[in-house]
Amino acid sequence: MSDKKLFKRDEIINRNSKTDAVFIIKNQVYDVTKFLDDHPGGHEVLLNVAGKDASEDFDDIGHSMDAKELMKKYLIGDLVEEDRVEPKKRKFDWDNPKTENVAETSFTSSWKFPIVLGLIMTVLYTYLFG
């Protein structure tokens, strides 16, 4: 049996101030009140997710291994079983990007435009100053 405290999501919701900043990451509860002023991104970033589930925000930032190791210091417990959610698995399909339709991609928004522009500028510079 774990010696960590169990929390309900309802208990976390109101813990969203500079004097009591608590949030959830992957069904674990963290109290970062003492870390607010030391956070490299500023205390506002942490306060924006205080009282909430910050799992997706934490993953989106791409924290370092050092940051993930430091997190352990602020772990105060886990969510009760009935409040846990299955962490979303991020799936990337590099062969089929959803945000970009190849048929609708214009020349200026592709990788070709900066290459061609660079070549034109090189030729023009060489012609004018060479």
N, CA, C and O atoms as a DFTB+ gen file, in Angstrom:
520 C
 N C O
     1  1       0.839      -1.189       0.000
     2  2       0.000       0.000       0.000
     3  2       0.876       1.240       0.000
     4  3       1.872       1.311       0.720
     5  1       0.499       2.207      -0.806
     6  2       1.265       3.431      -0.956
     7  2       1.026       4.372       0.226
     8  3      -0.075       4.430       0.774
     9  1       2.067       5.104       0.607
    10  2       1.916       6.069       1.691
    11  2       1.525       7.450       1.160
    12  3       1.415       8.399       1.936
    13  1       1.314       7.574      -0.158
    14  2       0.880       8.837      -0.748
    15  2      -0.593       9.069      -0.461
    16  3      -1.379       8.130      -0.332
    17  1      -0.941      10.325      -0.366
    18  2      -2.326      10.692      -0.108
    19  2      -3.137      10.538      -1.394
    20  3      -2.609      10.727      -2.490
    21  1      -4.404      10.199      -1.262
    22  2      -5.308      10.103      -2.398
    23  2      -6.196      11.339      -2.443
    24  3      -6.710      11.781      -1.416
    25  1      -6.373      11.892      -3.639
    26  2      -7.156      13.104      -3.841
    27  2      -8.288      12.858      -4.816
    28  3      -8.203      11.985      -5.679
    29  1      -9.341      13.632      -4.671
    30  2     -10.417      13.665      -5.656
    31  2     -10.211      14.914      -6.507
    32  3      -9.650      15.909      -6.048
    33  1     -10.671      14.845      -7.751
    34  2     -10.538      16.019      -8.627
    35  2     -11.212      17.247      -8.024
    36  3     -10.731      18.368      -8.189
    37  1     -12.321      17.034      -7.329
    38  2     -13.041      18.149      -6.702
    39  2     -12.179      18.878      -5.667
    40  3     -12.355      20.077      -5.450
    41  1     -11.261      18.171      -5.036
    42  2     -10.383      18.786      -4.039
    43  2      -9.327      19.682      -4.692
    44  3      -8.856      20.642      -4.082
    45  1      -8.970      19.368      -5.910
    46  2      -7.890      20.066      -6.602
    47  2      -8.376      21.367      -7.244
    48  3      -7.613      22.328      -7.342
    49  1      -9.618      21.407      -7.676
    50  2     -10.156      22.530      -8.454
    51  2      -9.899      23.886      -7.807
    52  3      -9.522      24.829      -8.502
    53  1     -10.090      24.008      -6.510
    54  2      -9.945      25.294      -5.830
    55  2      -8.520      25.605      -5.381
    56  3      -8.269      26.654      -4.786
    57  1      -7.610      24.717      -5.658
    58  2      -6.213      24.931      -5.250
    59  2      -5.453      25.528      -6.431
    60  3      -4.600      24.873      -7.030
    61  1      -5.776      26.778      -6.757
    62  2      -5.260      27.408      -7.968
    63  2      -4.771      28.839      -7.732
    64  3      -4.953      29.717      -8.575
    65  1      -4.154      29.054      -6.587
    66  2      -3.673      30.401      -6.272
    67  2      -2.163      30.379      -6.051
    68  3      -1.534      29.323      -6.005
    69  1      -1.610      31.573      -5.916
    70  2      -0.167      31.673      -5.713
    71  2       0.252      31.106      -4.350
    72  3       1.414      30.750      -4.157
    73  1      -0.679      31.025      -3.427
    74  2      -0.363      30.476      -2.102
    75  2      -0.694      28.987      -1.991
    76  3      -0.352      28.344      -0.999
    77  1      -1.358      28.444      -3.010
    78  2      -1.713      27.021      -3.019
    79  2      -1.922      26.571      -4.461
    80  3      -3.046      26.568      -4.962
    81  1      -0.839      26.194      -5.117
    82  2      -0.877      25.808      -6.528
    83  2      -0.674      24.302      -6.659
    84  3       0.421      23.783      -6.439
    85  1      -1.741      23.623      -7.016
    86  2      -1.725      22.168      -7.141
    87  2      -2.339      21.791      -8.480
    88  3      -3.327      22.391      -8.903
    89  1      -1.760      20.799      -9.150
    90  2      -2.364      20.302     -10.386
    91  2      -2.092      18.818     -10.556
    92  3      -1.357      18.203      -9.784
    93  1      -2.708      18.265     -11.589
    94  2      -2.637      16.828     -11.859
    95  2      -1.860      16.610     -13.153
    96  3      -2.095      17.293     -14.150
    97  1      -0.947      15.668     -13.131
    98  2      -0.268      15.217     -14.351
    99  2      -0.278      13.703     -14.321
   100  3       0.289      13.078     -13.425
   101  1      -0.927      13.130     -15.310
   102  2      -1.011      11.671     -15.456
   103  2      -1.463      10.996     -14.164
   104  3      -0.824      10.068     -13.668
   105  1      -2.574      11.483     -13.638
   106  2      -3.231      10.922     -12.451
   107  2      -2.425      11.070     -11.163
   108  3      -2.765      10.460     -10.149
   109  1      -1.376      11.861     -11.190
   110  2      -0.610      12.148      -9.985
   111  2      -0.790      13.624      -9.628
   112  3      -0.933      14.466     -10.514
   113  1      -0.781      13.930      -8.349
   114  2      -1.057      15.274      -7.861
   115  2       0.251      15.918      -7.392
   116  3       1.018      15.327      -6.632
   117  1       0.481      17.145      -7.865
   118  2       1.703      17.873      -7.557
   119  2       1.370      19.213      -6.914
   120  3       0.490      19.932      -7.386
   121  1       2.072      19.546      -5.841
   122  2       1.955      20.850      -5.198
   123  2       3.205      21.642      -5.560
   124  3       4.290      21.373      -5.044
   125  1       3.048      22.621      -6.452
   126  2       4.192      23.391      -6.954
   127  2       4.249      24.794      -6.362
   128  3       4.913      25.673      -6.912
   129  1       3.561      25.008      -5.252
   130  2       3.521      26.329      -4.628
   131  2       4.933      26.870      -4.363
   132  3       5.210      28.035      -4.647
   133  1       5.803      26.054      -3.834
   134  2       7.170      26.495      -3.518
   135  2       8.052      26.624      -4.753
   136  3       9.135      27.206      -4.681
   137  1       7.602      26.089      -5.884
   138  2       8.393      26.110      -7.117
   139  2       7.983      27.249      -8.054
   140  3       8.657      27.483      -9.057
   141  1       6.909      27.953      -7.753
   142  2       6.376      28.975      -8.656
   143  2       7.431      29.982      -9.106
   144  3       7.559      30.255     -10.300
   145  1       8.184      30.533      -8.160
   146  2       9.167      31.563      -8.505
   147  2      10.407      30.999      -9.182
   148  3      11.170      31.753      -9.787
   149  1      10.624      29.700      -9.096
   150  2      11.803      29.078      -9.699
   151  2      11.539      28.492     -11.085
   152  3      12.479      28.112     -11.783
   153  1      10.281      28.416     -11.486
   154  2       9.949      27.801     -12.778
   155  2      10.536      28.629     -13.922
   156  3      10.298      29.834     -13.992
   157  1      11.301      28.000     -14.818
   158  2      11.941      28.744     -15.904
   159  2      10.959      29.486     -16.822
   160  3      11.317      30.501     -17.419
   161  1       9.749      28.991     -16.933
   162  2       8.751      29.642     -17.787
   163  2       7.964      30.719     -17.061
   164  3       7.088      31.349     -17.655
   165  1       8.258      30.938     -15.796
   166  2       7.545      31.930     -15.017
   167  2       6.395      31.305     -14.242
   168  3       5.892      30.241     -14.603
   169  1       5.988      31.975     -13.181
   170  2       4.929      31.421     -12.333
   171  2       3.567      31.434     -13.013
   172  3       2.698      30.636     -12.661
   173  1       3.364      32.330     -13.984
   174  2       2.076      32.415     -14.667
   175  2       1.719      31.104     -15.366
   176  3       0.561      30.684     -15.383
   177  1       2.722      30.480     -15.930
   178  2       2.508      29.228     -16.657
   179  2       1.910      28.169     -15.726
   180  3       0.965      27.469     -16.091
   181  1       2.470      28.065     -14.535
   182  2       1.980      27.077     -13.579
   183  2       0.619      27.468     -13.027
   184  3      -0.238      26.608     -12.824
   185  1       0.415      28.747     -12.785
   186  2      -0.872      29.190     -12.245
   187  2      -2.005      29.006     -13.251
   188  3      -3.158      28.823     -12.859
   189  1      -1.688      29.053     -14.539
   190  2      -2.711      28.840     -15.570
   191  2      -3.280      27.430     -15.547
   192  3      -4.416      27.215     -15.970
   193  1      -2.510      26.474     -15.063
   194  2      -2.984      25.083     -15.021
   195  2      -3.264      24.601     -13.597
   196  3      -3.690      23.464     -13.398
   197  1      -3.026      25.460     -12.616
   198  2      -3.282      25.074     -11.223
   199  2      -4.762      24.776     -11.032
   200  3      -5.623      25.497     -11.537
   201  1      -5.044      23.718     -10.306
   202  2      -6.417      23.295     -10.071
   203  2      -6.975      22.428     -11.179
   204  3      -8.140      22.035     -11.126
   205  1      -6.167      22.122     -12.184
   206  2      -6.640      21.377     -13.355
   207  2      -5.751      20.166     -13.621
   208  3      -4.767      19.918     -12.924
   209  1      -6.133      19.431     -14.645
   210  2      -5.300      18.348     -15.154
   211  2      -4.371      18.961     -16.196
   212  3      -4.828      19.415     -17.245
   213  1      -3.086      18.977     -15.917
   214  2      -2.098      19.621     -16.782
   215  2      -1.305      18.616     -17.613
   216  3      -0.240      18.949     -18.135
   217  1      -1.807      17.405     -17.740
   218  2      -1.065      16.351     -18.442
   219  2      -0.743      16.733     -19.877
   220  3       0.404      16.619     -20.310
   221  1      -1.738      17.179     -20.608
   222  2      -1.527      17.514     -22.015
   223  2      -0.597      18.712     -22.162
   224  3       0.278      18.718     -23.029
   225  1      -0.779      19.724     -21.322
   226  2       0.094      20.899     -21.366
   227  2       1.537      20.513     -21.073
   228  3       2.459      20.987     -21.737
   229  1       1.729      19.660     -20.086
   230  2       3.078      19.223     -19.720
   231  2       3.739      18.478     -20.875
   232  3       4.913      18.698     -21.174
   233  1       2.983      17.599     -21.519
   234  2       3.543      16.836     -22.639
   235  2       3.809      17.718     -23.857
   236  3       4.790      17.513     -24.572
   237  1       2.935      18.698     -24.091
   238  2       3.099      19.568     -25.259
   239  2       4.378      20.392     -25.193
   240  3       4.974      20.690     -26.229
   241  1       4.802      20.759     -24.009
   242  2       5.999      21.582     -23.845
   243  2       7.258      20.787     -24.149
   244  3       8.236      21.344     -24.648
   245  1       7.248      19.519     -23.859
   246  2       8.433      18.695     -24.104
   247  2       9.495      18.931     -23.050
   248  3      10.612      19.332     -23.376
   249  1       9.166      18.691     -21.797
   250  2      10.098      18.912     -20.697
   251  2      11.297      17.965     -20.760
   252  3      11.204      16.850     -21.272
   253  1      12.407      18.433     -20.233
   254  2      13.642      17.645     -20.211
   255  2      13.550      16.546     -19.164
   256  3      12.638      16.524     -18.337
   257  1      14.502      15.650     -19.217
   258  2      14.567      14.583     -18.214
   259  2      14.850      15.174     -16.829
   260  3      14.364      14.659     -15.822
   261  1      15.631      16.248     -16.781
   262  2      15.903      16.909     -15.498
   263  2      14.617      17.451     -14.890
   264  3      14.395      17.334     -13.684
   265  1      13.768      18.045     -15.728
   266  2      12.491      18.585     -15.243
   267  2      11.609      17.461     -14.721
   268  3      10.951      17.608     -13.691
   269  1      11.596      16.342     -15.428
   270  2      10.784      15.208     -15.003
   271  2      11.310      14.610     -13.698
   272  3      10.535      14.119     -12.877
   273  1      12.604      14.653     -13.516
   274  2      13.197      14.178     -12.268
   275  2      12.857      15.135     -11.119
   276  3      12.562      14.693     -10.008
   277  1      12.898      16.436     -11.386
   278  2      12.576      17.452     -10.378
   279  2      11.118      17.364      -9.928
   280  3      10.792      17.691      -8.787
   281  1      10.252      16.924     -10.825
   282  2       8.827      16.787     -10.502
   283  2       8.592      15.913      -9.278
   284  3       7.687      16.170      -8.484
   285  1       9.399      14.896      -9.137
   286  2       9.219      13.935      -8.040
   287  2       9.227      14.629      -6.680
   288  3       8.573      14.179      -5.739
   289  1       9.971      15.723      -6.591
   290  2      10.081      16.479      -5.341
   291  2       8.739      17.102      -4.931
   292  3       8.493      17.328      -3.746
   293  1       7.873      17.377      -5.918
   294  2       6.611      18.071      -5.661
   295  2       5.390      17.152      -5.692
   296  3       4.259      17.617      -5.555
   297  1       5.613      15.861      -5.871
   298  2       4.532      14.879      -5.879
   299  2       3.972      14.723      -4.471
   300  3       4.708      14.427      -3.530
   301  1       2.659      14.926      -4.334
   302  2       2.051      14.812      -3.002
   303  2       1.022      13.684      -2.925
   304  3       0.554      13.349      -1.836
   305  1       0.667      13.098      -4.066
   306  2      -0.292      12.004      -4.017
   307  2      -0.799      11.605      -5.384
   308  3      -0.270      12.018      -6.417
   309  1      -1.841      10.788      -5.363
   310  2      -2.459      10.281      -6.585
   311  2      -3.948      10.575      -6.558
   312  3      -4.519      10.882      -5.511
   313  1      -4.559      10.475      -7.719
   314  2      -6.012      10.590      -7.775
   315  2      -6.642       9.290      -7.299
   316  3      -6.073       8.211      -7.465
   317  1      -7.825       9.408      -6.707
   318  2      -8.561       8.209      -6.333
   319  2      -8.914       7.447      -7.603
   320  3      -9.010       8.033      -8.682
   321  1      -9.100       6.176      -7.474
   322  2      -9.320       5.300      -8.638
   323  2     -10.459       5.782      -9.540
   324  3     -10.327       5.761     -10.764
   325  1     -11.565       6.212      -8.954
   326  2     -12.727       6.598      -9.776
   327  2     -12.522       7.918     -10.530
   328  3     -13.277       8.204     -11.459
   329  1     -11.531       8.722     -10.159
   330  2     -11.260       9.987     -10.853
   331  2     -10.129       9.885     -11.866
   332  3      -9.831      10.856     -12.561
   333  1      -9.511       8.743     -11.955
   334  2      -8.391       8.583     -12.893
   335  2      -8.901       8.520     -14.331
   336  3     -10.001       8.040     -14.605
   337  1      -8.071       9.016     -15.229
   338  2      -8.367       8.922     -16.652
   339  2      -7.182       8.251     -17.347
   340  3      -6.036       8.374     -16.916
   341  1      -7.479       7.560     -18.400
   342  2      -6.438       6.897     -19.177
   343  2      -5.647       7.967     -19.925
   344  3      -6.232       8.737     -20.688
   345  1      -4.323       8.031     -19.722
   346  2      -3.530       9.043     -20.447
   347  2      -3.661       8.848     -21.954
   348  3      -3.634       7.727     -22.461
   349  1      -3.802       9.969     -22.652
   350  2      -3.932       9.915     -24.112
   351  2      -2.596       9.542     -24.720
   352  3      -1.557      10.109     -24.382
   353  1      -2.644       8.589     -25.614
   354  2      -1.447       8.194     -26.348
   355  2      -1.361       9.082     -27.579
   356  3      -2.309       9.169     -28.360
   357  1      -0.228       9.736     -27.746
   358  2      -0.041      10.600     -28.903
   359  2       0.429       9.743     -30.063
   360  3       1.371       8.960     -29.944
   361  1      -0.237       9.907     -31.165
   362  2       0.057       9.100     -32.334
   363  2       0.414      10.032     -33.487
   364  3      -0.352      10.934     -33.825
   365  1       1.561       9.812     -34.077
   366  2       1.996      10.635     -35.186
   367  2       2.078       9.781     -36.443
   368  3       2.685       8.710     -36.449
   369  1       1.470      10.266     -37.479
   370  2       1.544       9.603     -38.777
   371  2       2.334      10.520     -39.705
   372  3       1.774      11.389     -40.372
   373  1       3.626      10.308     -39.731
   374  2       4.492      11.202     -40.492
   375  2       4.244      11.100     -41.989
   376  3       4.545      12.046     -42.718
   377  1       3.710       9.994     -42.470
   378  2       3.468       9.832     -43.894
   379  2       2.180      10.501     -44.356
   380  3       2.003      10.746     -45.550
   381  1       1.287      10.796     -43.431
   382  2       0.000      11.359     -43.799
   383  2      -0.378      12.500     -42.847
   384  3      -1.226      12.326     -41.972
   385  1       0.256      13.669     -43.023
   386  2      -0.069      14.769     -42.106
   387  2      -1.496      15.255     -42.308
   388  3      -1.924      15.485     -43.439
   389  1      -2.231      15.411     -41.215
   390  2      -3.628      15.818     -41.303
   391  2      -3.785      17.295     -41.603
   392  3      -4.789      17.699     -42.189
   393  1      -2.822      18.103     -41.217
   394  2      -2.951      19.544     -41.358
   395  2      -2.602      20.051     -42.748
   396  3      -2.856      21.212     -43.069
   397  1      -2.027      19.200     -43.566
   398  2      -1.571      19.667     -44.859
   399  2      -2.024      18.725     -45.966
   400  3      -1.701      17.537     -45.954
   401  1      -2.761      19.254     -46.907
   402  2      -3.175      18.488     -48.067
   403  2      -2.192      18.790     -49.184
   404  3      -2.093      19.937     -49.621
   405  1      -1.459      17.781     -49.657
   406  2      -0.404      17.974     -50.640
   407  2      -0.942      18.622     -51.908
   408  3      -0.253      19.438     -52.520
   409  1      -2.135      18.283     -52.305
   410  2      -2.702      18.842     -53.526
   411  2      -2.989      20.333     -53.390
   412  3      -2.976      21.057     -54.386
   413  1      -3.246      20.797     -52.178
   414  2      -3.581      22.198     -51.965
   415  2      -2.398      23.034     -51.487
   416  3      -2.570      24.227     -51.239
   417  1      -1.209      22.460     -51.348
   418  2      -0.051      23.184     -50.874
   419  2       0.443      24.128     -51.953
   420  3       0.702      23.713     -53.083
   421  1       0.571      25.400     -51.604
   422  2       1.058      26.366     -52.582
   423  2       2.578      26.396     -52.576
   424  3       3.222      25.920     -51.640
   425  1       3.125      26.948     -53.610
   426  2       4.577      27.030     -53.743
   427  2       5.185      27.860     -52.609
   428  3       6.229      27.498     -52.068
   429  1       4.532      28.977     -52.247
   430  2       5.095      29.865     -51.227
   431  2       5.046      29.270     -49.821
   432  3       5.792      29.715     -48.948
   433  1       4.188      28.275     -49.579
   434  2       4.139      27.676     -48.246
   435  2       4.927      26.372     -48.170
   436  3       4.918      25.706     -47.135
   437  1       5.599      26.004     -49.239
   438  2       6.386      24.774     -49.221
   439  2       7.851      25.102     -48.949
   440  3       8.226      26.272     -48.871
   441  1       8.669      24.078     -48.806
   442  2      10.096      24.237     -48.555
   443  2      10.821      24.756     -49.788
   444  3      11.958      25.215     -49.682
   445  1      10.189      24.693     -50.952
   446  2      10.844      25.102     -52.201
   447  2      11.032      26.615     -52.284
   448  3      12.034      27.087     -52.823
   449  1      10.095      27.362     -51.763
   450  2      10.142      28.815     -51.877
   451  2      11.410      29.422     -51.270
   452  3      12.076      30.204     -51.948
   453  1      11.777      29.097     -50.020
   454  2      13.000      29.697     -49.477
   455  2      14.259      29.279     -50.234
   456  3      15.209      30.055     -50.334
   457  1      14.269      28.058     -50.766
   458  2      15.429      27.600     -51.541
   459  2      15.568      28.426     -52.817
   460  3      16.652      28.923     -53.124
   461  1      14.484      28.571     -53.550
   462  2      14.507      29.344     -54.797
   463  2      14.832      30.806     -54.508
   464  3      15.611      31.422     -55.235
   465  1      14.246      31.358     -53.464
   466  2      14.516      32.743     -53.099
   467  2      15.994      32.933     -52.753
   468  3      16.602      33.930     -53.143
   469  1      16.564      31.991     -52.032
   470  2      17.978      32.052     -51.689
   471  2      18.865      31.993     -52.924
   472  3      19.850      32.726     -53.015
   473  1      18.528      31.133     -53.871
   474  2      19.303      31.042     -55.112
   475  2      19.218      32.332     -55.914
   476  3      20.225      32.803     -56.443
   477  1      18.047      32.892     -56.005
   478  2      17.868      34.153     -56.738
   479  2      18.677      35.264     -56.079
   480  3      19.327      36.047     -56.772
   481  1      18.647      35.343     -54.759
   482  2      19.392      36.380     -54.049
   483  2      20.894      36.190     -54.228
   484  3      21.628      37.171     -54.346
   485  1      21.361      34.946     -54.249
   486  2      22.786      34.671     -54.454
   487  2      23.227      35.110     -55.838
   488  3      24.261      35.762     -55.989
   489  1      22.447      34.756     -56.847
   490  2      22.769      35.156     -58.223
   491  2      22.738      36.680     -58.351
   492  3      23.636      37.260     -58.961
   493  1      21.741      37.325     -57.799
   494  2      21.623      38.783     -57.873
   495  2      22.784      39.466     -57.162
   496  3      23.338      40.432     -57.687
   497  1      23.162      38.990     -55.987
   498  2      24.284      39.553     -55.235
   499  2      25.578      39.402     -56.034
   500  3      26.364      40.343     -56.140
   501  1      25.792      38.197     -56.601
   502  2      27.003      37.944     -57.390
   503  2      27.049      38.843     -58.615
   504  3      28.110      39.355     -58.971
   505  1      25.926      39.036     -59.249
   506  2      25.851      39.880     -60.454
   507  2      26.127      41.346     -60.112
   508  3      26.870      42.017     -60.828
   509  1      25.540      41.842     -59.035
   510  2      25.676      43.265     -58.680
   511  2      27.011      43.598     -58.027
   512  3      27.580      44.653     -58.308
   513  1      27.526      42.726     -57.164
   514  2      28.727      43.070     -56.410
   515  2      29.939      42.202     -56.746
   516  3      31.005      42.385     -56.157
   517  1      29.796      41.272     -57.670
   518  2      30.899      40.354     -57.966
   519  2      31.803      40.801     -59.052
   520  3      32.764      40.105     -59.381
